[in-house]
Amino acid sequence: MQEHPYVLVTGGAGYIGSHVVLALRQAGWPVVVVDDLSTGKRRLVPDDVRFIEGDIADRALIDAALVRYQPVAVMHFAGSIVVPESVSDPLRYYANNTAASLSLIAACVAAGVDRFIFSSTAAVYGEPARSPVSETDPTVPINPYGSSKLCTEWVLRDTAAATPLEYVALRYFNVAGADPEGRSGQSMEKATHLIKVACQAALGLRKGMEVFGDDYPTADGTCVRDYIHVSDLAEAHVRALDYLVAGGKSIVLNCGYGHGFSVREVLETVRAVAEGRLEWRIGPRRAGDPPALVSANTRIRETLGWQPRFDDLRFIVETAMDWEQRLIEKAL
Ligand code: UFG
């Protein structure tokens, strides 16, 4: 007999979801993944994990999975994550991130699955008036990606007030790096995120790269972000699950280290890891980039007892670089 009940993970074949699946398995939880493989990769899901290929908006499919596996909780990662794409195709973002989540939450309520862990984002803060930004600061998203995630936070808040459902919404800052054992990593073909782009440029997969603006009101003029290693983020999810299973009440938590690095500092670190093989040029600002986005993290540390293990920019970059090399060598 298995020790624990199942955890159902949507988007478990994606970048963050697959790392959370590894962390859940490590903690002894049986896992069932639902993923439509639109961006996820089947090979990122370990063999001992049940896999259902399908769309989370497919209510019949989700109802059947909830009846069959009776999960103790649902962890919801499936969604669309590219900010500029959300500006050009907002309906897709509201469909994938808001409407599909609403359908999933409704299915949970109907099935009596009353613990829900949601992938939210620092994008809900927009351009925060202060840094570090805390969970009680105003949420003023400046793109449909952030708005579509904030809508789902509201659905959860109001559903939790009216039903037995309790939730944890985790607002991720800049997630980066890869599993230190090389089992998973960021595999999106057209990545836009700084550390992945820089690793690809250092490995000659791109013709150089651009810094989007060096005239920001920061110490070196480039934007500051709070980069969090994906395995630390995964551990936060396991702790959020333990918290809800122990009877914890609904809560919103920032996920970041509480300090930031500038784009220039990140690129210098990538160049050091790549033994000098990285060039960049300074380009214009990218629309919608706040100068600094750093997480206040007292709440997650106190509520979940979460302690980061990989709060080290060089280690984050090394694991990201290792993963890029693996992708090349194995032609993944
Ligand atoms: N940057 C560059 N050159 C690049 C790529 C990025 O200079 O080629 C800069 C960006 O301008 C920004 C920083 O590097 O200043 C980080 O950019 P990313 O695109 O890696 O990440 P963002 O901070 O834009 O996005 C992150 C999350 C989003 C989330 C957002 C919230 O990845 O999911 O924070 O603001 F929506």
Coordinates of N, CA, C and O in Angstrom, one line a residue, residues 40-161:
G40 N 5.2 21.5 -22.7 CA 5.9 20.5 -21.8 C 6.5 19.4 -22.6 O 6.1 19.2 -23.8
K41 N 7.4 18.6 -22.0 CA 8.0 17.5 -22.6 C 7.7 16.2 -21.8 O 8.1 16.2 -20.6
R42 N 7.3 15.2 -22.5 CA 6.9 14.0 -21.9 C 8.1 13.4 -21.1 O 8.0 12.8 -20.1
R43 N 9.3 13.6 -21.7 CA 10.5 12.9 -21.2 C 11.0 13.6 -19.8 O 11.8 13.1 -19.1
L44 N 10.4 14.8 -19.5 CA 10.7 15.4 -18.2 C 9.9 14.8 -17.0 O 10.2 15.1 -15.9
V45 N 8.9 13.9 -17.4 CA 8.1 13.3 -16.3 C 8.7 11.9 -16.0 O 8.8 11.1 -16.9
P46 N 9.1 11.7 -14.7 CA 9.8 10.4 -14.4 C 8.8 9.2 -14.7 O 7.6 9.4 -14.7
D47 N 9.4 8.1 -14.9 CA 8.6 6.9 -15.3 C 7.7 6.4 -14.2 O 6.7 5.8 -14.5
D48 N 8.0 6.7 -13.0 CA 7.1 6.2 -11.9 C 6.0 7.2 -11.6 O 5.3 7.0 -10.6
V49 N 5.7 8.1 -12.5 CA 4.6 9.1 -12.3 C 3.6 8.8 -13.3 O 3.8 8.6 -14.5
R50 N 2.3 8.8 -12.8 CA 1.2 8.6 -13.8 C 1.1 9.8 -14.7 O 1.2 10.9 -14.2
F51 N 0.8 9.6 -15.9 CA 0.7 10.7 -16.9 C -0.6 10.7 -17.7 O -0.9 9.6 -18.3
I52 N -1.3 11.8 -17.6 CA -2.5 11.9 -18.5 C -2.3 13.0 -19.4 O -2.0 14.2 -19.0
E53 N -2.3 12.7 -20.7 CA -2.1 13.8 -21.7 C -3.5 14.4 -22.0 O -4.4 13.7 -22.4
G54 N -3.6 15.7 -21.7 CA -4.9 16.4 -22.0 C -4.9 17.8 -21.5 O -4.0 18.2 -20.8
D55 N -6.0 18.5 -21.8 CA -6.1 19.9 -21.5 C -6.9 20.1 -20.2 O -7.9 19.4 -20.0
I56 N -6.4 20.9 -19.3 CA -7.0 21.1 -18.0 C -8.4 21.7 -18.2 O -9.2 21.7 -17.2
A57 N -8.7 22.4 -19.3 CA -10.0 22.9 -19.5 C -11.0 21.8 -19.9 O -12.2 22.1 -20.1
D58 N -10.5 20.6 -20.2 CA -11.4 19.5 -20.6 C -12.0 19.0 -19.3 O -11.5 18.2 -18.5
R59 N -13.2 19.5 -19.0 CA -13.8 19.2 -17.7 C -14.1 17.7 -17.4 O -13.9 17.2 -16.3
A60 N -14.5 17.0 -18.5 CA -14.7 15.5 -18.4 C -13.5 14.8 -18.0 O -13.4 13.9 -17.1
L61 N -12.4 15.2 -18.6 CA -11.1 14.6 -18.4 C -10.6 14.8 -16.9 O -10.2 13.9 -16.2
I62 N -10.8 16.1 -16.5 CA -10.4 16.4 -15.1 C -11.3 15.7 -14.1 O -10.8 15.2 -13.1
D63 N -12.6 15.8 -14.3 CA -13.5 15.1 -13.4 C -13.1 13.6 -13.3 O -13.1 13.1 -12.1
A64 N -12.8 13.0 -14.4 CA -12.5 11.6 -14.3 C -11.2 11.3 -13.5 O -11.1 10.4 -12.7
A65 N -10.2 12.2 -13.7 CA -8.9 12.1 -13.0 C -9.1 12.3 -11.5 O -8.5 11.6 -10.7
L66 N -10.0 13.2 -11.2 CA -10.2 13.5 -9.7 C -10.9 12.3 -9.1 O -10.6 12.0 -7.9
V67 N -11.9 11.7 -9.8 CA -12.6 10.6 -9.2 C -11.6 9.4 -9.1 O -11.6 8.7 -8.1
R68 N -10.8 9.2 -10.1 CA -10.0 8.0 -10.2 C -8.9 8.1 -9.1 O -8.6 7.1 -8.4
Y69 N -8.2 9.3 -9.0 CA -7.0 9.3 -8.1 C -7.3 9.9 -6.7 O -6.4 9.9 -5.8
Q70 N -8.5 10.6 -6.6 CA -8.8 11.2 -5.3 C -7.7 11.9 -4.7 O -7.2 11.7 -3.5
P71 N -7.1 12.9 -5.4 CA -5.9 13.6 -4.9 C -6.1 14.3 -3.6 O -7.2 14.9 -3.4
V72 N -5.1 14.4 -2.8 CA -5.1 15.1 -1.5 C -5.1 16.6 -1.8 O -5.5 17.5 -1.1
A73 N -4.5 17.0 -3.0 CA -4.3 18.4 -3.4 C -4.1 18.4 -4.9 O -3.6 17.5 -5.5
V74 N -4.4 19.6 -5.5 CA -4.0 19.9 -6.9 C -3.0 21.0 -6.9 O -3.1 22.0 -6.2
M75 N -1.9 20.8 -7.6 CA -0.9 21.8 -7.8 C -1.0 22.2 -9.3 O -0.9 21.4 -10.2
H76 N -1.2 23.5 -9.5 CA -1.6 24.0 -10.9 C -0.5 24.8 -11.5 O -0.4 26.0 -11.1
F77 N 0.2 24.2 -12.5 CA 1.3 24.9 -13.2 C 0.9 25.2 -14.6 O 1.5 26.1 -15.2
A78 N 0.0 24.5 -15.2 CA -0.3 24.6 -16.6 C -0.7 26.0 -16.9 O -1.6 26.6 -16.2
G79 N -0.2 26.6 -18.0 CA -0.5 28.0 -18.3 C 0.4 28.5 -19.3 O 1.4 27.9 -19.7
S80 N 0.2 29.7 -19.8 CA 1.0 30.4 -20.7 C 1.8 31.5 -20.0 O 1.3 32.2 -19.1
I81 N 3.1 31.6 -20.4 CA 4.0 32.4 -19.6 C 4.8 33.5 -20.3 O 5.7 34.1 -19.7
V82 N 4.6 33.8 -21.6 CA 5.4 34.7 -22.3 C 4.8 36.1 -22.3 O 3.7 36.3 -22.9
V83 N 5.4 37.0 -21.6 CA 4.7 38.3 -21.4 C 4.4 39.1 -22.7 O 3.3 39.5 -22.9
P84 N 5.4 39.2 -23.6 CA 5.0 39.9 -24.9 C 3.9 39.3 -25.7 O 3.1 39.9 -26.3
E85 N 3.9 37.9 -25.7 CA 2.8 37.2 -26.3 C 1.5 37.5 -25.7 O 0.4 37.6 -26.4
S86 N 1.5 37.7 -24.4 CA 0.2 38.1 -23.7 C -0.3 39.4 -24.1 O -1.5 39.7 -24.1
V87 N 0.6 40.3 -24.6 CA 0.2 41.6 -25.0 C -0.5 41.5 -26.4 O -1.5 42.1 -26.7
S88 N 0.2 40.6 -27.3 CA -0.4 40.5 -28.6 C -1.6 39.6 -28.7 O -2.4 39.7 -29.6
D89 N -1.7 38.7 -27.8 CA -2.8 37.7 -27.8 C -3.4 37.5 -26.5 O -3.4 36.5 -25.9
P90 N -4.0 38.6 -26.0 CA -4.6 38.6 -24.6 C -5.6 37.5 -24.4 O -5.7 36.9 -23.3
L91 N -6.5 37.2 -25.4 CA -7.5 36.3 -25.2 C -7.0 34.9 -24.9 O -7.6 34.1 -24.1
R92 N -5.9 34.6 -25.5 CA -5.2 33.3 -25.3 C -4.8 33.2 -23.8 O -4.9 32.1 -23.2
Y93 N -4.3 34.3 -23.3 CA -3.8 34.3 -21.9 C -5.0 34.2 -20.9 O -5.0 33.5 -19.9
Y94 N -6.1 34.9 -21.2 CA -7.3 34.8 -20.3 C -7.9 33.4 -20.5 O -8.4 32.9 -19.5
A95 N -7.8 32.8 -21.6 CA -8.4 31.5 -21.8 C -7.5 30.5 -21.1 O -8.0 29.7 -20.3
N96 N -6.2 30.5 -21.3 CA -5.3 29.5 -20.7 C -5.1 29.7 -19.2 O -4.9 28.7 -18.5
N97 N -4.9 30.9 -18.8 CA -4.6 31.2 -17.4 C -5.7 31.5 -16.5 O -5.7 31.2 -15.3
T98 N -6.8 32.0 -17.0 CA -7.9 32.4 -16.2 C -9.1 31.4 -16.4 O -9.5 30.7 -15.4
A99 N -9.6 31.3 -17.6 CA -10.8 30.5 -17.8 C -10.5 29.0 -17.5 O -11.3 28.3 -16.9
A100 N -9.3 28.5 -18.0 CA -9.0 27.1 -17.7 C -8.8 26.8 -16.2 O -9.2 25.8 -15.7
S101 N -8.2 27.8 -15.5 CA -8.0 27.6 -14.1 C -9.4 27.6 -13.4 O -9.6 26.8 -12.4
L102 N -10.3 28.5 -13.8 CA -11.6 28.5 -13.3 C -12.3 27.1 -13.4 O -12.9 26.6 -12.4
S103 N -12.1 26.5 -14.6 CA -12.7 25.2 -14.8 C -12.1 24.2 -13.9 O -12.8 23.4 -13.3
L104 N -10.8 24.3 -13.7 CA -10.1 23.3 -12.8 C -10.5 23.5 -11.4 O -10.8 22.5 -10.7
I105 N -10.6 24.7 -11.0 CA -11.0 25.0 -9.6 C -12.5 24.5 -9.3 O -12.8 23.9 -8.3
A106 N -13.3 24.8 -10.3 CA -14.7 24.3 -10.2 C -14.8 22.8 -10.1 O -15.6 22.2 -9.3
A107 N -13.9 22.1 -10.9 CA -13.9 20.7 -10.8 C -13.5 20.2 -9.4 O -14.0 19.2 -8.9
C108 N -12.5 20.9 -8.9 CA -12.0 20.5 -7.5 C -13.1 20.7 -6.5 O -13.3 19.8 -5.6
V109 N -13.8 21.8 -6.6 CA -14.9 22.1 -5.6 C -16.0 21.0 -5.8 O -16.4 20.4 -4.8
A110 N -16.3 20.6 -7.0 CA -17.4 19.6 -7.2 C -16.9 18.3 -6.7 O -17.7 17.5 -6.2
A111 N -15.6 18.0 -6.8 CA -15.1 16.6 -6.4 C -14.7 16.6 -4.9 O -14.3 15.6 -4.5
G112 N -14.8 17.7 -4.3 CA -14.4 17.8 -2.9 C -12.9 17.7 -2.6 O -12.4 17.4 -1.6
V113 N -12.2 18.1 -3.6 CA -10.7 18.2 -3.5 C -10.5 19.7 -3.0 O -10.7 20.6 -3.7
D114 N -10.1 19.8 -1.7 CA -10.1 21.1 -1.1 C -8.8 21.7 -0.7 O -8.7 22.6 0.1
R115 N -7.7 21.2 -1.4 CA -6.4 21.9 -1.3 C -5.9 22.2 -2.7 O -5.8 21.3 -3.5
F116 N -5.5 23.5 -2.8 CA -5.1 23.9 -4.2 C -3.8 24.8 -4.1 O -3.8 25.7 -3.2
I117 N -2.8 24.5 -4.9 CA -1.6 25.3 -4.9 C -1.4 25.9 -6.3 O -1.4 25.1 -7.3
F118 N -1.3 27.2 -6.3 CA -1.3 27.9 -7.6 C 0.0 28.6 -7.9 O 0.5 29.3 -7.0
S119 N 0.4 28.5 -9.1 CA 1.6 29.2 -9.7 C 1.2 30.6 -10.0 O 0.6 30.8 -11.1
S120 N 1.5 31.5 -9.1 CA 1.2 32.9 -9.5 C 2.6 33.6 -9.8 O 3.6 32.9 -10.0
T121 N 2.6 34.9 -9.9 CA 3.8 35.6 -10.5 C 3.9 36.9 -9.9 O 3.0 37.6 -9.5
A122 N 5.2 37.4 -9.8 CA 5.5 38.7 -9.4 C 4.9 39.7 -10.4 O 4.9 40.9 -10.1
A123 N 4.6 39.3 -11.6 CA 4.0 40.2 -12.6 C 2.6 40.8 -12.0 O 2.2 41.8 -12.6
V124 N 2.0 40.2 -11.0 CA 0.8 40.8 -10.5 C 1.1 42.2 -9.8 O 0.2 43.0 -9.7
Y125 N 2.4 42.5 -9.5 CA 2.7 43.8 -8.9 C 2.9 44.9 -9.9 O 3.0 46.0 -9.5
G126 N 3.1 44.5 -11.2 CA 3.4 45.5 -12.2 C 4.7 46.2 -11.9 O 5.7 45.6 -11.8
E127 N 4.7 47.5 -11.8 CA 5.9 48.3 -11.5 C 5.8 48.8 -10.1 O 5.2 49.8 -9.8
P128 N 6.2 48.0 -9.1 CA 5.9 48.3 -7.7 C 6.6 49.6 -7.3 O 7.7 49.9 -7.7
A129 N 5.9 50.3 -6.4 CA 6.4 51.6 -5.9 C 7.6 51.4 -5.0 O 8.4 52.3 -4.8
R130 N 7.8 50.1 -4.4 CA 8.9 49.9 -3.6 C 9.5 48.5 -3.8 O 8.8 47.6 -4.2
S131 N 10.8 48.4 -3.4 CA 11.5 47.2 -3.6 C 12.3 47.0 -2.3 O 13.1 47.9 -1.9
P132 N 12.3 45.8 -1.6 CA 11.5 44.7 -1.9 C 10.0 44.9 -1.8 O 9.5 45.8 -1.0
V133 N 9.2 44.1 -2.6 CA 7.8 44.3 -2.6 C 7.2 43.1 -1.8 O 7.6 42.0 -1.8
S134 N 6.1 43.5 -1.0 CA 5.6 42.5 -0.1 C 4.1 42.1 -0.5 O 3.5 42.8 -1.3
E135 N 3.6 41.0 0.0 CA 2.4 40.5 -0.5 C 1.2 41.4 -0.2 O 0.2 41.3 -0.9
T136 N 1.4 42.4 0.7 CA 0.3 43.3 1.0 C 0.4 44.6 0.1 O -0.5 45.4 0.2
D137 N 1.4 44.7 -0.7 CA 1.5 45.9 -1.6 C 0.5 45.8 -2.7 O 0.0 44.7 -3.0
P138 N 0.2 46.9 -3.3 CA -0.9 46.9 -4.3 C -0.5 46.0 -5.5 O 0.6 45.9 -5.9
T139 N -1.6 45.3 -6.1 CA -1.4 44.5 -7.3 C -1.9 45.3 -8.4 O -3.1 45.5 -8.5
V140 N -1.0 45.7 -9.3 CA -1.3 46.6 -10.4 C -0.6 46.0 -11.7 O 0.3 46.6 -12.2
P141 N -1.1 44.9 -12.2 CA -0.4 44.3 -13.3 C -0.4 45.2 -14.5 O -1.3 46.0 -14.7
I142 N 0.7 45.1 -15.3 CA 0.8 46.0 -16.5 C 0.8 45.2 -17.8 O 1.1 45.8 -18.8
N143 N 0.5 44.0 -17.7 CA 0.3 43.2 -19.0 C -0.7 42.1 -18.7 O -1.0 41.7 -17.6
P144 N -1.3 41.6 -19.8 CA -2.4 40.5 -19.7 C -1.9 39.3 -19.0 O -2.7 38.6 -18.3
Y145 N -0.6 39.0 -19.1 CA -0.1 37.8 -18.4 C -0.3 38.0 -16.9 O -0.9 37.1 -16.2
G146 N 0.1 39.1 -16.3 CA 0.0 39.4 -14.9 C -1.5 39.5 -14.5 O -2.0 38.9 -13.5
S147 N -2.3 40.1 -15.4 CA -3.8 40.2 -15.1 C -4.4 38.9 -15.1 O -5.3 38.6 -14.2
S148 N -4.0 38.0 -16.0 CA -4.7 36.7 -16.2 C -4.4 35.9 -14.9 O -5.2 35.1 -14.5
K149 N -3.2 36.0 -14.3 CA -2.8 35.3 -13.1 C -3.5 35.9 -11.9 O -4.0 35.1 -11.0
L150 N -3.6 37.2 -11.9 CA -4.2 37.9 -10.7 C -5.7 37.5 -10.7 O -6.3 37.3 -9.6
C151 N -6.4 37.4 -11.8 CA -7.8 37.0 -11.9 C -8.0 35.7 -11.2 O -8.9 35.5 -10.4
T152 N -7.0 34.7 -11.5 CA -7.1 33.4 -10.9 C -6.9 33.5 -9.4 O -7.6 32.8 -8.6
E153 N -6.0 34.4 -8.9 CA -5.9 34.6 -7.5 C -7.2 35.0 -6.9 O -7.6 34.6 -5.8
W154 N -7.9 35.9 -7.6 CA -9.2 36.4 -7.1 C -10.3 35.2 -7.0 O -11.1 35.1 -6.1
V155 N -10.2 34.4 -8.1 CA -11.2 33.3 -8.1 C -10.9 32.4 -6.9 O -11.9 32.0 -6.2
L156 N -9.7 32.2 -6.6 CA -9.3 31.3 -5.4 C -9.7 32.0 -4.1 O -10.3 31.3 -3.2
R157 N -9.4 33.3 -4.0 CA -9.8 34.0 -2.8 C -11.3 33.9 -2.5 O -11.7 33.5 -1.4
D158 N -12.1 34.1 -3.5 CA -13.5 34.2 -3.3 C -14.1 32.7 -3.2 O -15.1 32.5 -2.4
T159 N -13.5 31.8 -3.8 CA -14.0 30.4 -3.7 C -13.6 29.9 -2.3 O -14.4 29.2 -1.6
A160 N -12.4 30.2 -1.8 CA -12.0 29.8 -0.5 C -12.9 30.4 0.6 O -13.2 29.8 1.6
A161 N -13.5 31.6 0.3 CA -14.4 32.2 1.3 C -15.7 31.5 1.4 O -16.4 31.6 2.4

